[in-house]
Coordinates of N, CA and C and ligand atoms in Angstrom, one line a residue:
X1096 N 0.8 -1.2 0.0 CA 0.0 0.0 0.0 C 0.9 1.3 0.0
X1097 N 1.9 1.2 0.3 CA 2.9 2.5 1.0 C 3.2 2.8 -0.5
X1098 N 3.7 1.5 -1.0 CA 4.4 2.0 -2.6 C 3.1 2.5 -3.6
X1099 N 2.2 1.9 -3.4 CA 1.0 2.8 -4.3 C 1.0 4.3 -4.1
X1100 N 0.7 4.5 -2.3 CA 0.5 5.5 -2.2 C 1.7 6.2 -2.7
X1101 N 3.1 6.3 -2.8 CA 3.9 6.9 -2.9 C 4.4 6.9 -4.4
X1102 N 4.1 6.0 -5.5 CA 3.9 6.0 -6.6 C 2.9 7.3 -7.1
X1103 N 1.2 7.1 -6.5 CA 0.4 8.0 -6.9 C 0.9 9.4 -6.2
X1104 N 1.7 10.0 -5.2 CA 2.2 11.2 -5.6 C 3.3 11.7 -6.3
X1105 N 3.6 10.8 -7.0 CA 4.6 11.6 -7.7 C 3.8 10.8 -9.1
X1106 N 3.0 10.4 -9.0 CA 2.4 9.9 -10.4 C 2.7 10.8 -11.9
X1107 N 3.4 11.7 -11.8 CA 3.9 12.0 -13.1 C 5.0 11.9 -13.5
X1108 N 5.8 11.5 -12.4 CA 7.1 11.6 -12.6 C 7.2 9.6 -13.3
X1109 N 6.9 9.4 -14.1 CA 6.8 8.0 -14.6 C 8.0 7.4 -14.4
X1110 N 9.0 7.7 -14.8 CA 10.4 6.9 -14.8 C 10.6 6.4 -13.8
X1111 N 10.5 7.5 -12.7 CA 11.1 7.1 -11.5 C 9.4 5.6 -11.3
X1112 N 8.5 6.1 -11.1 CA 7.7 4.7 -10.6 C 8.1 3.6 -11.1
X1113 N 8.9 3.5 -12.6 CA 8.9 2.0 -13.7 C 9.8 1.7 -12.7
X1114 N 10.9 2.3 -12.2 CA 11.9 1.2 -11.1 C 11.3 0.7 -9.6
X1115 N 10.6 1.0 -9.6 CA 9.5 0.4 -8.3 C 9.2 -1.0 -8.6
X1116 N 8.9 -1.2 -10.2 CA 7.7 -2.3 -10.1 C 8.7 -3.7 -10.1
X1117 N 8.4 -4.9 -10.0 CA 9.2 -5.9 -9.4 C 8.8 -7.3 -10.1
X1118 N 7.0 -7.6 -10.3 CA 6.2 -8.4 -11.1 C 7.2 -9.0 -12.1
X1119 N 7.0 -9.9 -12.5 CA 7.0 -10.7 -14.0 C 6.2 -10.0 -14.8
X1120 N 5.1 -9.6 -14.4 CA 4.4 -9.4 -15.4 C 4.3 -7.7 -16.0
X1121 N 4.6 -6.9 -15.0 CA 5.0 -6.0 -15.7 C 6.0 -5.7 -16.3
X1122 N 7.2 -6.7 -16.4 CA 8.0 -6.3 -16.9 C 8.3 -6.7 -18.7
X1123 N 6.6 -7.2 -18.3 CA 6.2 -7.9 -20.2 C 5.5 -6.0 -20.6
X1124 N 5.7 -5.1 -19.9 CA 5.1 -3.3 -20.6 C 6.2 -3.4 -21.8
X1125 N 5.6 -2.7 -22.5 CA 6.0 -2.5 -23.7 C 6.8 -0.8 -23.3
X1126 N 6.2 -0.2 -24.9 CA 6.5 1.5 -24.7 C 5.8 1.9 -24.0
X1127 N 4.2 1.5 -24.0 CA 2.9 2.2 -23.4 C 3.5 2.3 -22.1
X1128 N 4.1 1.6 -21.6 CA 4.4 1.7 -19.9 C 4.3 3.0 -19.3
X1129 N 5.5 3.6 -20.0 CA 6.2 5.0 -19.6 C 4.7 6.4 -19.6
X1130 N 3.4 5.6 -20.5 CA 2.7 6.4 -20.1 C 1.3 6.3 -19.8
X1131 N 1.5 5.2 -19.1 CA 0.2 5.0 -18.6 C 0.3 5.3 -16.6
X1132 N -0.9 5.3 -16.4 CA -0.7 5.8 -14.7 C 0.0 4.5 -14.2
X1133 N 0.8 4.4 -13.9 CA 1.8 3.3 -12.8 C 0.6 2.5 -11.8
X1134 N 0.0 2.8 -10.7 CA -0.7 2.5 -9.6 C -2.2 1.6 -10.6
X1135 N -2.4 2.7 -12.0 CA -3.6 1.6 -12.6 C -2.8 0.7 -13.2
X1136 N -1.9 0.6 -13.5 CA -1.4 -0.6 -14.6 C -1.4 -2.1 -13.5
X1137 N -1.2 -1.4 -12.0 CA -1.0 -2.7 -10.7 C -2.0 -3.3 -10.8
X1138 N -3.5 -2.2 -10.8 CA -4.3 -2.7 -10.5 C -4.9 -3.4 -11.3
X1139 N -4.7 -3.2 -12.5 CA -5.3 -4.3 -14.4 C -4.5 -5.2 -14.0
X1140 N -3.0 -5.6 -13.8 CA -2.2 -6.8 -13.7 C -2.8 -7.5 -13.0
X1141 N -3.0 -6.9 -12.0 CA -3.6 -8.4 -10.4 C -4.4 -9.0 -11.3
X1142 N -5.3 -8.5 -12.0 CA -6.5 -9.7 -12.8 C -6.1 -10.1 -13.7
X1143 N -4.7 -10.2 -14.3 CA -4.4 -11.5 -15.8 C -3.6 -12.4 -15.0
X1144 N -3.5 -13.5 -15.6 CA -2.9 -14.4 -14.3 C -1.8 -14.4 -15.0
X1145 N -0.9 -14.8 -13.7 CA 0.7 -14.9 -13.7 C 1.2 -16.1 -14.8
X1146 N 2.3 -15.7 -15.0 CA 3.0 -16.9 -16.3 C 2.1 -17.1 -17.4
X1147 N 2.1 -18.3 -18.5 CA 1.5 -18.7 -19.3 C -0.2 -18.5 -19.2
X1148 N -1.2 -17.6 -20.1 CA -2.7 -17.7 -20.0 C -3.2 -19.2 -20.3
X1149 N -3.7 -19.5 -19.7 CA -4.2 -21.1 -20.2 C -5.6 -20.9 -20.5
X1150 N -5.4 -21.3 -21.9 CA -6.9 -21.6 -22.8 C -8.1 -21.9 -22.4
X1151 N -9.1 -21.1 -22.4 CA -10.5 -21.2 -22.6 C -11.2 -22.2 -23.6
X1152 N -11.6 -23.5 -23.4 CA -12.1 -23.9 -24.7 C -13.4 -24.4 -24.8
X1153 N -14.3 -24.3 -25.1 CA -15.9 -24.3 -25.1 C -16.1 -24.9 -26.4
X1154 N -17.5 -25.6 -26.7 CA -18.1 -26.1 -28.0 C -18.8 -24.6 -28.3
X1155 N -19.0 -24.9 -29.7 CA -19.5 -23.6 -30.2 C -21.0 -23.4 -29.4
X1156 N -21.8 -24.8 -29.5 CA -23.2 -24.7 -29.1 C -22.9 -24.0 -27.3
X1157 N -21.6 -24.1 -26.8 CA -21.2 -23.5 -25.3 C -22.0 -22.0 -25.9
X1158 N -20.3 -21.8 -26.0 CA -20.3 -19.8 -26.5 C -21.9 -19.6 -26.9
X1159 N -22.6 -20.1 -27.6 CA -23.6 -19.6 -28.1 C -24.9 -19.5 -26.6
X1160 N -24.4 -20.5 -25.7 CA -26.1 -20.4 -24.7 C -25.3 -19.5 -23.9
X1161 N -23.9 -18.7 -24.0 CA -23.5 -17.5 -22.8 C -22.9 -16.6 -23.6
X1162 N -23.3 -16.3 -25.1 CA -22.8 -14.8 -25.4 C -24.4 -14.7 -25.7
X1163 N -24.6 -13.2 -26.2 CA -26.1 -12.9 -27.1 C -25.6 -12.9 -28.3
X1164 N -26.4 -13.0 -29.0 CA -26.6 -13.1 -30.7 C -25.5 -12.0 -31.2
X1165 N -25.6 -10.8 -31.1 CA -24.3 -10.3 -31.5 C -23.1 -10.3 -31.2
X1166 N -22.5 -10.8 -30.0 CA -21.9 -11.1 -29.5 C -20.9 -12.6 -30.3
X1167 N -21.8 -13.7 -29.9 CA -22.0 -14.4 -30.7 C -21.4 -14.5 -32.4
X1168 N -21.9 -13.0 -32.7 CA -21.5 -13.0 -34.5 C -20.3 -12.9 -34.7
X1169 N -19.9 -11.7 -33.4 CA -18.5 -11.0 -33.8 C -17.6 -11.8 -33.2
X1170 N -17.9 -12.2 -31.9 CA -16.5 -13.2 -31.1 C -16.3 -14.4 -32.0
X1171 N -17.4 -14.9 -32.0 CA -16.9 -16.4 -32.3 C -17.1 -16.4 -34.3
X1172 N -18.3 -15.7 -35.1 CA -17.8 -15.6 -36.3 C -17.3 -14.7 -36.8
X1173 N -16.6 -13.9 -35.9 CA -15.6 -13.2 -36.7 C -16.3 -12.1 -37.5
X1174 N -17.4 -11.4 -36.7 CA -18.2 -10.5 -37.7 C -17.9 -9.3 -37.2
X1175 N -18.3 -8.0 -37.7 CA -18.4 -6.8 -37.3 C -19.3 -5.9 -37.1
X1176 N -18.9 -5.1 -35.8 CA -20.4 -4.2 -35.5 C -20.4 -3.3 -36.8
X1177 N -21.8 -2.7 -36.9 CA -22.1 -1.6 -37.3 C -21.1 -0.5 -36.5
X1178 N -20.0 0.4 -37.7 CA -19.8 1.5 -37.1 C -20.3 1.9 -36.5
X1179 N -19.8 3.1 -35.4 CA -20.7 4.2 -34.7 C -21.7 3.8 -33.9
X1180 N -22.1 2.4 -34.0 CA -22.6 1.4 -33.0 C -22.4 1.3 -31.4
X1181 N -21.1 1.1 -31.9 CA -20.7 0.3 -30.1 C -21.2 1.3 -28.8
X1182 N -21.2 0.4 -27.5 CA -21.7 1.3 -26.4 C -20.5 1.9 -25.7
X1183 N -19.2 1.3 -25.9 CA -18.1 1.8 -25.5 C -17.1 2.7 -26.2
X1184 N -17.5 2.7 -27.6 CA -17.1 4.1 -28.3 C -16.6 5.2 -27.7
X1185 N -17.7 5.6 -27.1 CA -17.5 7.3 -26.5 C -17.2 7.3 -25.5
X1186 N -16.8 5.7 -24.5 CA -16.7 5.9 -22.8 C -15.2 7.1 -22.4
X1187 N -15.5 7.7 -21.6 CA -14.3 8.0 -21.4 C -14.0 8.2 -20.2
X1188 N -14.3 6.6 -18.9 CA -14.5 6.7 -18.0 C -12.9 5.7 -18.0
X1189 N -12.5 6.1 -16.7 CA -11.0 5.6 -16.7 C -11.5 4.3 -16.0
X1190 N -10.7 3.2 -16.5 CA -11.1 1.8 -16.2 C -10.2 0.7 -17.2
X1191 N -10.5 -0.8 -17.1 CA -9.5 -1.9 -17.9 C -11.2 -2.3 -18.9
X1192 N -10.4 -2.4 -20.1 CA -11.6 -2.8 -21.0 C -11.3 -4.4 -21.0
X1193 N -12.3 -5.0 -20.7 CA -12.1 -6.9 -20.3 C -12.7 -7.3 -21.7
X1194 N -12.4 -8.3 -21.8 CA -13.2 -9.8 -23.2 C -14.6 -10.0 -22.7
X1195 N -15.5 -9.9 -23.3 CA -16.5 -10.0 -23.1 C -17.0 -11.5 -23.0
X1196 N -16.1 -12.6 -23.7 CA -16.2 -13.4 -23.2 C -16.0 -14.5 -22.4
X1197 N -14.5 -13.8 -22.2 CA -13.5 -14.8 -20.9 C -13.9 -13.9 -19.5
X1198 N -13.6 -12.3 -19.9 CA -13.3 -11.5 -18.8 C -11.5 -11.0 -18.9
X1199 N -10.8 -11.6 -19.5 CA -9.7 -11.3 -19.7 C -9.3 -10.0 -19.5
X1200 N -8.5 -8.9 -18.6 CA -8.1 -8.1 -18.9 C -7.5 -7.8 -20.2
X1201 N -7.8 -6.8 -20.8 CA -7.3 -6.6 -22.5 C -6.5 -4.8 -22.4
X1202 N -7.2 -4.0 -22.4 CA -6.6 -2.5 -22.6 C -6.7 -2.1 -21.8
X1203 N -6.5 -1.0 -21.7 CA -6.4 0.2 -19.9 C -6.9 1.5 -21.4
X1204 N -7.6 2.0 -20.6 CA -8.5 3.9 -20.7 C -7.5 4.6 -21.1
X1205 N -6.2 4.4 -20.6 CA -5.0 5.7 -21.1 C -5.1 5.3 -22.4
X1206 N -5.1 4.3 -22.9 CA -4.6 3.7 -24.3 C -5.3 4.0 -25.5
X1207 N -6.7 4.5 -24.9 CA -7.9 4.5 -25.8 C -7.7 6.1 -26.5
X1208 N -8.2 6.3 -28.0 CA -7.8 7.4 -28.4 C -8.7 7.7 -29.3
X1209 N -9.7 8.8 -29.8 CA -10.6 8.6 -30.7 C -9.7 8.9 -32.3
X1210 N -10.6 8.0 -32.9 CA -9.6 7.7 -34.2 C -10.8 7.8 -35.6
X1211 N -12.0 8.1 -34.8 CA -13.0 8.8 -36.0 C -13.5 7.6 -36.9
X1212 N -13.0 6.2 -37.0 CA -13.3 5.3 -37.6 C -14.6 4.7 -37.0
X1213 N -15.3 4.8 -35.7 CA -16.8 4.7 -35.5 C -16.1 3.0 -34.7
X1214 N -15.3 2.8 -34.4 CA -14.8 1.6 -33.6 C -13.9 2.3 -32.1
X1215 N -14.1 2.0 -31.2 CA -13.3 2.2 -29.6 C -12.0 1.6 -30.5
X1216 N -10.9 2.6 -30.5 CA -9.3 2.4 -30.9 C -8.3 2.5 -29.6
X1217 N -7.6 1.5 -29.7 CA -6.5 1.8 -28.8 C -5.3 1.5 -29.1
X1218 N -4.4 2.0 -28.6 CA -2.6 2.1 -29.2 C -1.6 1.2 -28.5
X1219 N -2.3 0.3 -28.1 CA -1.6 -1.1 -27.4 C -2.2 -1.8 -26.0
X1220 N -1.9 -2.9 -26.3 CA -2.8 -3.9 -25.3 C -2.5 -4.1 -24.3
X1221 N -2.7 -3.8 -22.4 CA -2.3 -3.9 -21.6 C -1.2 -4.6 -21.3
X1222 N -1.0 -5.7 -21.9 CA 0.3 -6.2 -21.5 C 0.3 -7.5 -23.2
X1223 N 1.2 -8.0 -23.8 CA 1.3 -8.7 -25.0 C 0.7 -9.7 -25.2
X1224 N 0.8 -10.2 -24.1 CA 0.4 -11.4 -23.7 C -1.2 -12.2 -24.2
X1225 N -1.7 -10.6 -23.9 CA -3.3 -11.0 -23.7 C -3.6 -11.1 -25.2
X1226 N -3.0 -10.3 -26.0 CA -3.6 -10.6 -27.2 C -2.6 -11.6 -28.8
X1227 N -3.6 -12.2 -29.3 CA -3.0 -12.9 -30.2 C -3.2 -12.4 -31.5
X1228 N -2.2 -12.1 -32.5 CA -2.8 -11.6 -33.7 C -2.6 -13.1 -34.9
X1229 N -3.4 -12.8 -35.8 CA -3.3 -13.7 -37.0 C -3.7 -12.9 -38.4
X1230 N -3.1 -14.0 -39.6 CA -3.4 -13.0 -40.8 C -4.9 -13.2 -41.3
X1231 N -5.7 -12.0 -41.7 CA -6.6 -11.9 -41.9 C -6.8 -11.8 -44.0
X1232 N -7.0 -12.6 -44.7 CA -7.7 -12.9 -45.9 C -8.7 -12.2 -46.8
X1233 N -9.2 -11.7 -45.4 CA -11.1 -11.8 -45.9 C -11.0 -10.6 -46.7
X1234 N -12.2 -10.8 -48.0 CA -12.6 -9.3 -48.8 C -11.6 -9.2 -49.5
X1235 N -10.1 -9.6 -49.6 CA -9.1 -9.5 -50.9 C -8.2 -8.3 -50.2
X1236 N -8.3 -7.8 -49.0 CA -7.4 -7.4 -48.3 C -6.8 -8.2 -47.2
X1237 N -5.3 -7.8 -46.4 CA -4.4 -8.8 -46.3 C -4.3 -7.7 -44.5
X1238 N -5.0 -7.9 -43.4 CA -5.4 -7.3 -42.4 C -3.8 -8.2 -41.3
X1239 N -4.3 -7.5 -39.8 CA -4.0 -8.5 -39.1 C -4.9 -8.5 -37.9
X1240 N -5.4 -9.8 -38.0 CA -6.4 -9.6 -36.9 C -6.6 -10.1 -35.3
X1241 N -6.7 -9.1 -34.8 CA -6.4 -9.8 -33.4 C -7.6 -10.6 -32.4
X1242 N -7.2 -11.3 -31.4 CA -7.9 -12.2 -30.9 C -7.6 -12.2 -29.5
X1243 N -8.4 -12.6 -28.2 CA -8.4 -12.5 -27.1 C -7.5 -14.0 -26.9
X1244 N -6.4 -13.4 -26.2 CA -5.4 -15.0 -25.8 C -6.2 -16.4 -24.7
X1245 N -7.2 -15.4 -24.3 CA -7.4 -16.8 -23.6 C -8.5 -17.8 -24.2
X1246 N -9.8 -17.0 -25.1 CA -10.9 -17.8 -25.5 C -10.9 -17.9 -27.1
X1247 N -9.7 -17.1 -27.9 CA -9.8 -17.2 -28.9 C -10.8 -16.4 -30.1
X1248 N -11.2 -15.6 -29.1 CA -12.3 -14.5 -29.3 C -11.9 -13.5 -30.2
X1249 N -12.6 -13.3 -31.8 CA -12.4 -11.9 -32.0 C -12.6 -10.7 -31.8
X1250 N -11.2 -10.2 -32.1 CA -11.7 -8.6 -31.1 C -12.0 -7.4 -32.1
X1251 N -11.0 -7.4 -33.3 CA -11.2 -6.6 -34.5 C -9.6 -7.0 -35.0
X1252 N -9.1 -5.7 -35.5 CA -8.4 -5.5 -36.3 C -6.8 -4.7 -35.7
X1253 N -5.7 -4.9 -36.1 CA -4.7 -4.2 -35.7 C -3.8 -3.3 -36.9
X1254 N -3.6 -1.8 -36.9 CA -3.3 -1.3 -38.4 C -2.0 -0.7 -37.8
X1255 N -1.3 -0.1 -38.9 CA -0.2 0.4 -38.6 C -0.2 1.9 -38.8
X1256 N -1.4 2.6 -38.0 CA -1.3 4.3 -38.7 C -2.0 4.4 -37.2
X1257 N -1.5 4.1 -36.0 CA -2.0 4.8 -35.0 C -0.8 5.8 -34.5
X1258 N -1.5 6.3 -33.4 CA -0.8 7.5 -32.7 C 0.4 7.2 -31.8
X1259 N 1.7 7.8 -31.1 CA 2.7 7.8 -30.4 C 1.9 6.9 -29.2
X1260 N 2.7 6.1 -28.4 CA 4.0 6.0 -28.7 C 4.4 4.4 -29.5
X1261 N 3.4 4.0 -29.6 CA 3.1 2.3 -30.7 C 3.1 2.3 -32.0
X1262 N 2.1 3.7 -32.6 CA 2.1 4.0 -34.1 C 1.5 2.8 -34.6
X1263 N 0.2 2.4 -33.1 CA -0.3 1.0 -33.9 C -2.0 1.2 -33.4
X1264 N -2.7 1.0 -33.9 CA -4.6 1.3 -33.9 C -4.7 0.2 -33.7
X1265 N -5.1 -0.3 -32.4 CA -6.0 -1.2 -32.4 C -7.6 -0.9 -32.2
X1266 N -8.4 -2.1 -33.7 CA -9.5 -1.5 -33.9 C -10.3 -2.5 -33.3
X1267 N -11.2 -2.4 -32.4 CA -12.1 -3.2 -31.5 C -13.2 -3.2 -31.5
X1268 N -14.0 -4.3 -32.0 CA -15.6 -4.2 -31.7 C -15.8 -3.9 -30.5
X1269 N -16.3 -2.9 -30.4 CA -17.0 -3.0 -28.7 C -18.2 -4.0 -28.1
X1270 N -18.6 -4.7 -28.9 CA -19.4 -5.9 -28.6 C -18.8 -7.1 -28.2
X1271 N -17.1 -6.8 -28.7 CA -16.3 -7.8 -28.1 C -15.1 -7.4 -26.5
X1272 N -16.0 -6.0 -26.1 CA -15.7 -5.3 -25.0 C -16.4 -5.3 -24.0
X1273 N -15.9 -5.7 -22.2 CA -17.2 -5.1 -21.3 C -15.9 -4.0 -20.6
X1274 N -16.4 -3.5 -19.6 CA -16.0 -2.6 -19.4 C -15.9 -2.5 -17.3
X1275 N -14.7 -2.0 -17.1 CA -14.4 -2.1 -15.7 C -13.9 -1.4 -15.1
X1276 N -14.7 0.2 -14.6 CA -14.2 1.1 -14.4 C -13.4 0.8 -13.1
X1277 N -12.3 1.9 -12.5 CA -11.0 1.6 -12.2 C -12.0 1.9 -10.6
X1278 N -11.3 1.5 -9.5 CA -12.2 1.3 -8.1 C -11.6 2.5 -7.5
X1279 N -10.4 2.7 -7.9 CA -9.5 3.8 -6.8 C -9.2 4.6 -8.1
X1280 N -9.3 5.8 -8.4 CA -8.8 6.5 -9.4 C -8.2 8.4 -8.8
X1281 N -7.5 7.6 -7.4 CA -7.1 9.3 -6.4 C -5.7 9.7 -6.9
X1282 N -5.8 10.9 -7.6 CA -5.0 12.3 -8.1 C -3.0 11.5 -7.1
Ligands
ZN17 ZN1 -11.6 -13.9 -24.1

């Protein structure tokens, strides 16, 4: 508790908090590290489990009697919302955006950036781990698409024209998003 608290007053001074942290798991941060709040990054970690994610695996008839029908289209066939759609588009409440099917921690609120494409965008995934990318075919374009590491779930799309400091868009159905706003969020 002492180091939270003493992380969150100097909470801008970032450098100095990245020599604090000690985990395995944060030491899987990428660039995003250096700019995301220190104290929320603890608190998204404690919920992805330590070491190797171990697989989620369900029959399709599973997924289908515990997602809803849209849900359903986009996770498991790989479909997409209607732009301008999603309920999480516009959130701009600070919190970890989870899998809507596993629960997986997936992105942190700092990461999220509006990017006008009518999809919740973000500029890298809480930690690497969580997410799996693969090549995408479909439509005669050559995409890469990413997927939730633990259930295999699609999430959207990953492009190479986002903003500092990744210079990478991650494009996300929000139907393949729930949302968890942050419990402690003190200055
Ligand atoms: Zn998942």
């Amino acid at each position: 508790m002492f180091r939270i608290l003493f992380i969150c007053s100097i909470g801008f001074i970032l450098t100095s908090c990245n020599a604090q942290k000690s985990t395995s798991d944060v030491s899987q941060m990428k660039t995003i590290e250096s700019t995301i709040s220190a104290a929320k990054i603890d608190t998204a970690l404690a919920r992805i489990p330590v070491g190797e994610i171990t697989k989620i695996e369900k029959s399709e008839s599973e997924w289908k009697s515990l997602l809803t029908d849209q849900e359903y289209y986009v996770i498991r066939e790989k479909g997409t919302e209607r732009a301008f759609t999603g309920d999480l588009l516009k959130n701009k409440q600070s919190g970890t955006y989870i899998c809507a099917a596993c629960q997986l921690p997936l992105f942190e609120s700092d990461t999220k950036f509006k990017s006008g494409t009518g999809w919740p965008s973000f500029y890298g995934p809480l930690v690497d781990k969580v997410i799996i990318e693969d090549a995408d075919y479909a439509y005669g374009m050559k995409r890469v698409e990413v997927l939730c590491a633990r259930c295999d779930g699609h999430l959207g799309h990953v492009f190479e024209d986002g903003p500092k400091p990744t210079g990478l868009r991650y494009c996300i159905n929000a139907v393949s998003l729930d949302f968890m706003p942050a419990k402690v969020d003190k200055p």
